[in-house]
Amino acid sequence: MDDMNPADIQGDMQEHTLNLYECGPRKVYTVDREIPFPEGKLIVSLTDTKGIITHANRAFVEMSGYEEDELIGQEHSILRHPDMPAAAFKGLWDDLAAGKKWHGYVKNLRKDGAYYWVYATVVANVRQGKVVGYTSVRRKPSRKKINECITLYKELKDAE
Amino acid sequence: MPNNRKYNLTVSPDFKPDRIAGWYIFNTWLQKKTGLDIHLELYDNFEEQRSAIRNQQIDLIYANPFDTAMLVRELDFKALVKPADKADEAVIVCCEDNPANCIEDLREGCRIIATDDPDINMIGMRMIEPADLDDSNTTTTQVANYVVLAKRLISGDADIGFFLKEAYDDLTNITKRRLKVLVTSQISVIYHSVLAAPSLADQYESLSQALLNINTDAKGPGVLDALGIKGFEAMSEEDAEFMIDLMETLRD
Ligand SMILES: Cc1cc2nc3c(=O)[nH]c(=O)nc-3n(C[C@H](O)[C@H](O)[C@H](O)COP(=O)(O)O)c2cc1C
């Protein structure tokens, strides 16, 4: 996956290198700016069985800061924020492999380096008895839960 | 090809009372158009309707999205069409003099008033989560319809009400002036649909064609008007599966 482009970032940025599972190292830039979850909306994406984005609704595209054609065909880790612990996504993939629905709080990284928190639910798309992909639907999380996750994710990160 | 069997049509019980006549007009039109013998059976509530469906008493249904999963995945119904431009959106409303101005202003112990409309109630419960509210720290009173809901909300019987957006918009201006909208959903991919049971398998195509072409039929526009629907759009199997997966993410 391409590195993020510092020219897309506004404000005081920090550089990090993520080690993505499928894509290897990716340089990302973050700024300390939170974008509020859009009121009343759901952020929806579909992926294939490997986590490659096959569909994104308008709220998804707008919140990510990317254009739709920059998202379709990319790994979902294009939104991976360096503050997210690996354990969160391991839990996601383990649950999906076990045929379970997954819920979790996720801090996502935008193209402009800012971030947004979501409460995500992922289910398998089962067609004719086979898993052909996944649907992820994100809704607005409570501030209390976000604050708990900030503490928890920092502990998990520090232990990595 | 028409046949001499008898079929039952039913309608999601969340339709507005003044649309009952419209569904009878629709049924008469559909019988003429397809040559099928169809009886319209209406139910007072979702529970009664679901048990009729499970007892295989229903062949054709204008279904609430909440029931689409059961109909398609358990009972093998096929999605035929959906109404054009008519997604189900929910509105959470409080009294105009309530100090709350957004969902996050709501507190534990919040008293909810709602109808038995299952998709709107599900969306409503999801939209109060940002205030850390759920079944365990709220109470819900159920009422028969949205007009009663508005009245009871205004008289202080509850703190917030869950409305179908269309029903809220239809309230009189006098009523709306006494209420305040806290949040409106903008989901756009949850909608009612016309589904047919396997008993109608040989009629799927003719039913779909009749409904898709209703706008160009001489009597069609009058029928649509009576239903408050602009027309019907094709709905593929994958459209139905997509919506069912999405609803599944919202169940908890
Ligand atoms: C349907 C679906 C949606 C996902 N949504 C996100 C997301 O919004 N943000 C994110 O960082 N990872 C998301 N993931 C997880 C990524 O695929 C990936 O596992 C994660 O970003 C961590 O990267 P890595 O697995 O390369 O270490 C999603 C996965 C699936 C299957």
Coordinates of N, CA, C and O in Angstrom, one line a residue, chain B residues 72-135:
Chain B
V72 N -36.8 -14.2 4.0 CA -35.9 -14.7 2.9 C -35.0 -15.9 3.3 O -34.9 -16.9 2.6
R73 N -34.4 -15.7 4.5 CA -33.4 -16.8 4.9 C -34.0 -18.0 5.5 O -33.5 -19.1 5.3
E74 N -35.1 -17.8 6.2 CA -35.7 -19.0 6.9 C -36.8 -19.6 6.0 O -37.0 -20.8 6.0
L75 N -37.6 -18.8 5.4 CA -38.8 -19.3 4.7 C -38.7 -19.2 3.2 O -39.7 -19.5 2.5
D76 N -37.5 -18.8 2.7 CA -37.3 -18.9 1.3 C -38.2 -18.0 0.4 O -38.4 -18.3 -0.8
F77 N -38.7 -16.9 1.0 CA -39.4 -15.9 0.2 C -38.4 -15.2 -0.8 O -37.2 -15.1 -0.5
K78 N -39.0 -14.7 -1.9 CA -38.1 -14.0 -2.9 C -38.5 -12.6 -2.9 O -39.7 -12.2 -3.0
A79 N -37.5 -11.7 -2.9 CA -37.7 -10.3 -3.0 C -38.1 -9.9 -4.4 O -37.4 -10.3 -5.4
L80 N -39.2 -9.2 -4.6 CA -39.6 -8.9 -6.0 C -39.3 -7.4 -6.3 O -38.5 -7.1 -7.2
V81 N -39.9 -6.5 -5.5 CA -39.7 -5.1 -5.8 C -39.7 -4.3 -4.4 O -40.1 -4.8 -3.4
K82 N -39.2 -3.1 -4.5 CA -39.3 -2.2 -3.3 C -39.9 -0.9 -3.8 O -39.8 -0.5 -5.0
P83 N -40.5 -0.1 -2.9 CA -41.1 1.2 -3.3 C -40.0 2.1 -3.7 O -38.9 2.1 -3.0
A84 N -40.2 3.0 -4.7 CA -39.2 3.9 -5.1 C -39.2 5.1 -4.1 O -40.2 5.5 -3.5
D85 N -37.9 5.5 -3.8 CA -37.8 6.7 -3.0 C -38.4 6.6 -1.6 O -39.1 7.6 -1.2
K86 N -38.4 5.5 -1.0 CA -39.1 5.4 0.3 C -38.3 4.5 1.3 O -38.7 3.4 1.6
A87 N -37.2 5.1 1.8 CA -36.5 4.3 2.8 C -37.1 4.6 4.2 O -37.8 5.6 4.4
D88 N -36.9 3.6 5.1 CA -37.5 3.8 6.5 C -36.4 4.6 7.3 O -35.3 4.1 7.5
E89 N -36.7 5.8 7.7 CA -35.8 6.5 8.6 C -36.5 6.8 9.9 O -37.8 6.9 10.0
A90 N -35.7 6.8 11.0 CA -36.3 7.1 12.3 C -36.0 8.5 12.8 O -34.9 9.0 12.5
V91 N -36.9 9.0 13.6 CA -36.7 10.3 14.2 C -36.9 10.1 15.7 O -37.8 9.5 16.2
I92 N -36.0 10.7 16.5 CA -36.1 10.7 18.0 C -36.5 12.1 18.4 O -35.8 13.1 18.1
V93 N -37.6 12.2 19.1 CA -38.3 13.4 19.4 C -38.5 13.6 20.9 O -38.8 12.6 21.6
C94 N -38.4 14.8 21.4 CA -38.8 15.1 22.8 C -39.8 16.3 22.8 O -40.0 16.8 21.7
C95 N -40.3 16.6 24.0 CA -41.1 17.8 24.0 C -40.3 19.1 23.8 O -39.1 19.1 24.2
E96 N -41.0 20.0 23.3 CA -40.3 21.3 22.9 C -39.7 21.9 24.2 O -38.6 22.5 24.1
D97 N -40.3 21.8 25.4 CA -39.7 22.4 26.6 C -38.7 21.5 27.3 O -38.3 21.8 28.4
N98 N -38.4 20.3 26.7 CA -37.4 19.5 27.4 C -36.0 20.1 27.2 O -35.7 20.6 26.2
P99 N -35.2 20.2 28.3 CA -33.9 20.8 28.2 C -32.9 20.1 27.3 O -32.0 20.7 26.9
A100 N -33.2 18.9 26.9 CA -32.2 18.2 26.0 C -32.3 18.8 24.6 O -33.3 19.1 24.1
N101 N -31.1 18.9 24.1 CA -31.0 19.4 22.7 C -30.3 18.4 21.7 O -30.3 18.6 20.5
C102 N -29.8 17.4 22.3 CA -29.2 16.3 21.5 C -29.2 15.0 22.3 O -29.6 15.0 23.5
I103 N -28.9 13.9 21.6 CA -29.0 12.6 22.3 C -28.2 12.6 23.5 O -28.6 12.0 24.6
E104 N -27.0 13.1 23.4 CA -26.0 13.1 24.6 C -26.6 13.8 25.8 O -26.0 13.6 26.9
D105 N -27.6 14.6 25.7 CA -28.2 15.3 26.8 C -29.1 14.3 27.6 O -29.6 14.7 28.7
L106 N -29.5 13.2 27.0 CA -30.4 12.3 27.7 C -29.7 11.5 28.8 O -28.5 11.3 28.8
R107 N -30.5 11.2 29.8 CA -29.9 10.6 31.0 C -30.5 9.2 31.3 O -31.6 8.9 30.9
E108 N -29.8 8.4 32.1 CA -30.3 7.1 32.6 C -31.7 7.3 33.2 O -32.0 8.3 33.8
G109 N -32.5 6.2 33.0 CA -33.9 6.3 33.4 C -34.8 6.9 32.4 O -36.0 7.1 32.6
C110 N -34.3 7.3 31.3 CA -35.0 7.9 30.2 C -36.3 7.1 29.8 O -36.2 5.8 29.7
R111 N -37.4 7.7 29.7 CA -38.7 7.0 29.4 C -39.0 7.2 27.9 O -39.2 8.3 27.5
I112 N -39.0 6.0 27.3 CA -39.2 6.0 25.8 C -40.7 5.6 25.5 O -41.3 4.8 26.2
I113 N -41.2 6.3 24.5 CA -42.5 5.8 24.0 C -42.4 5.5 22.5 O -41.7 6.2 21.8
A114 N -43.0 4.4 22.1 CA -42.8 3.9 20.8 C -44.0 3.1 20.3 O -44.9 2.7 21.2
T115 N -44.2 2.8 19.0 CA -45.2 1.9 18.5 C -44.6 0.5 18.5 O -43.5 0.3 19.0
D116 N -45.2 -0.4 17.8 CA -44.6 -1.8 17.7 C -43.8 -1.9 16.4 O -43.5 -3.1 16.0
D117 N -43.5 -0.8 15.7 CA -42.8 -0.9 14.5 C -41.4 -1.3 14.7 O -40.6 -0.6 15.2
P118 N -41.1 -2.6 14.3 CA -39.8 -3.2 14.8 C -38.6 -2.5 14.2 O -37.5 -2.5 14.9
D119 N -38.6 -2.1 12.9 CA -37.3 -1.5 12.4 C -37.1 -0.2 13.0 O -35.9 0.2 13.3
I120 N -38.1 0.6 13.2 CA -37.9 2.0 13.7 C -37.5 1.9 15.2 O -36.6 2.6 15.6
N121 N -38.0 0.9 15.9 CA -37.6 0.8 17.3 C -36.2 0.3 17.4 O -35.4 0.8 18.3
M122 N -35.8 -0.5 16.5 CA -34.4 -1.0 16.5 C -33.4 0.2 16.2 O -32.4 0.4 16.9
I123 N -33.8 0.9 15.2 CA -32.9 2.1 14.8 C -32.9 3.1 16.0 O -31.9 3.6 16.3
G124 N -34.1 3.3 16.6 CA -34.1 4.2 17.7 C -33.2 3.8 18.9 O -32.5 4.6 19.4
M125 N -33.3 2.5 19.2 CA -32.4 2.0 20.3 C -30.9 2.2 19.9 O -30.1 2.5 20.8
R126 N -30.6 2.0 18.7 CA -29.2 2.2 18.3 C -28.8 3.7 18.4 O -27.7 4.0 18.8
M127 N -29.7 4.6 18.1 CA -29.4 6.0 18.1 C -29.3 6.7 19.5 O -28.9 7.8 19.6
I128 N -29.8 5.9 20.5 CA -29.6 6.5 21.9 C -28.3 6.0 22.5 O -27.9 6.4 23.6
E129 N -27.6 5.1 21.8 CA -26.4 4.5 22.4 C -25.3 5.6 22.7 O -24.6 5.4 23.7
P130 N -25.2 6.6 21.9 CA -24.1 7.6 22.2 C -24.3 8.2 23.6 O -23.4 8.8 24.2
A131 N -25.5 8.1 24.2 CA -25.8 8.6 25.6 C -25.6 7.5 26.6 O -26.1 7.6 27.7
D132 N -25.1 6.3 26.2 CA -24.9 5.1 27.0 C -26.3 4.6 27.5 O -26.4 4.1 28.6
L133 N -27.3 4.7 26.7 CA -28.6 4.2 27.0 C -28.9 3.0 26.3 O -28.5 2.8 25.1
D134 N -29.6 2.0 26.9 CA -30.0 0.8 26.3 C -31.2 0.2 27.1 O -31.7 0.9 27.9
D135 N -31.6 -1.0 26.8 CA -32.7 -1.6 27.5 C -32.6 -1.6 29.0 O -33.6 -1.6 29.7

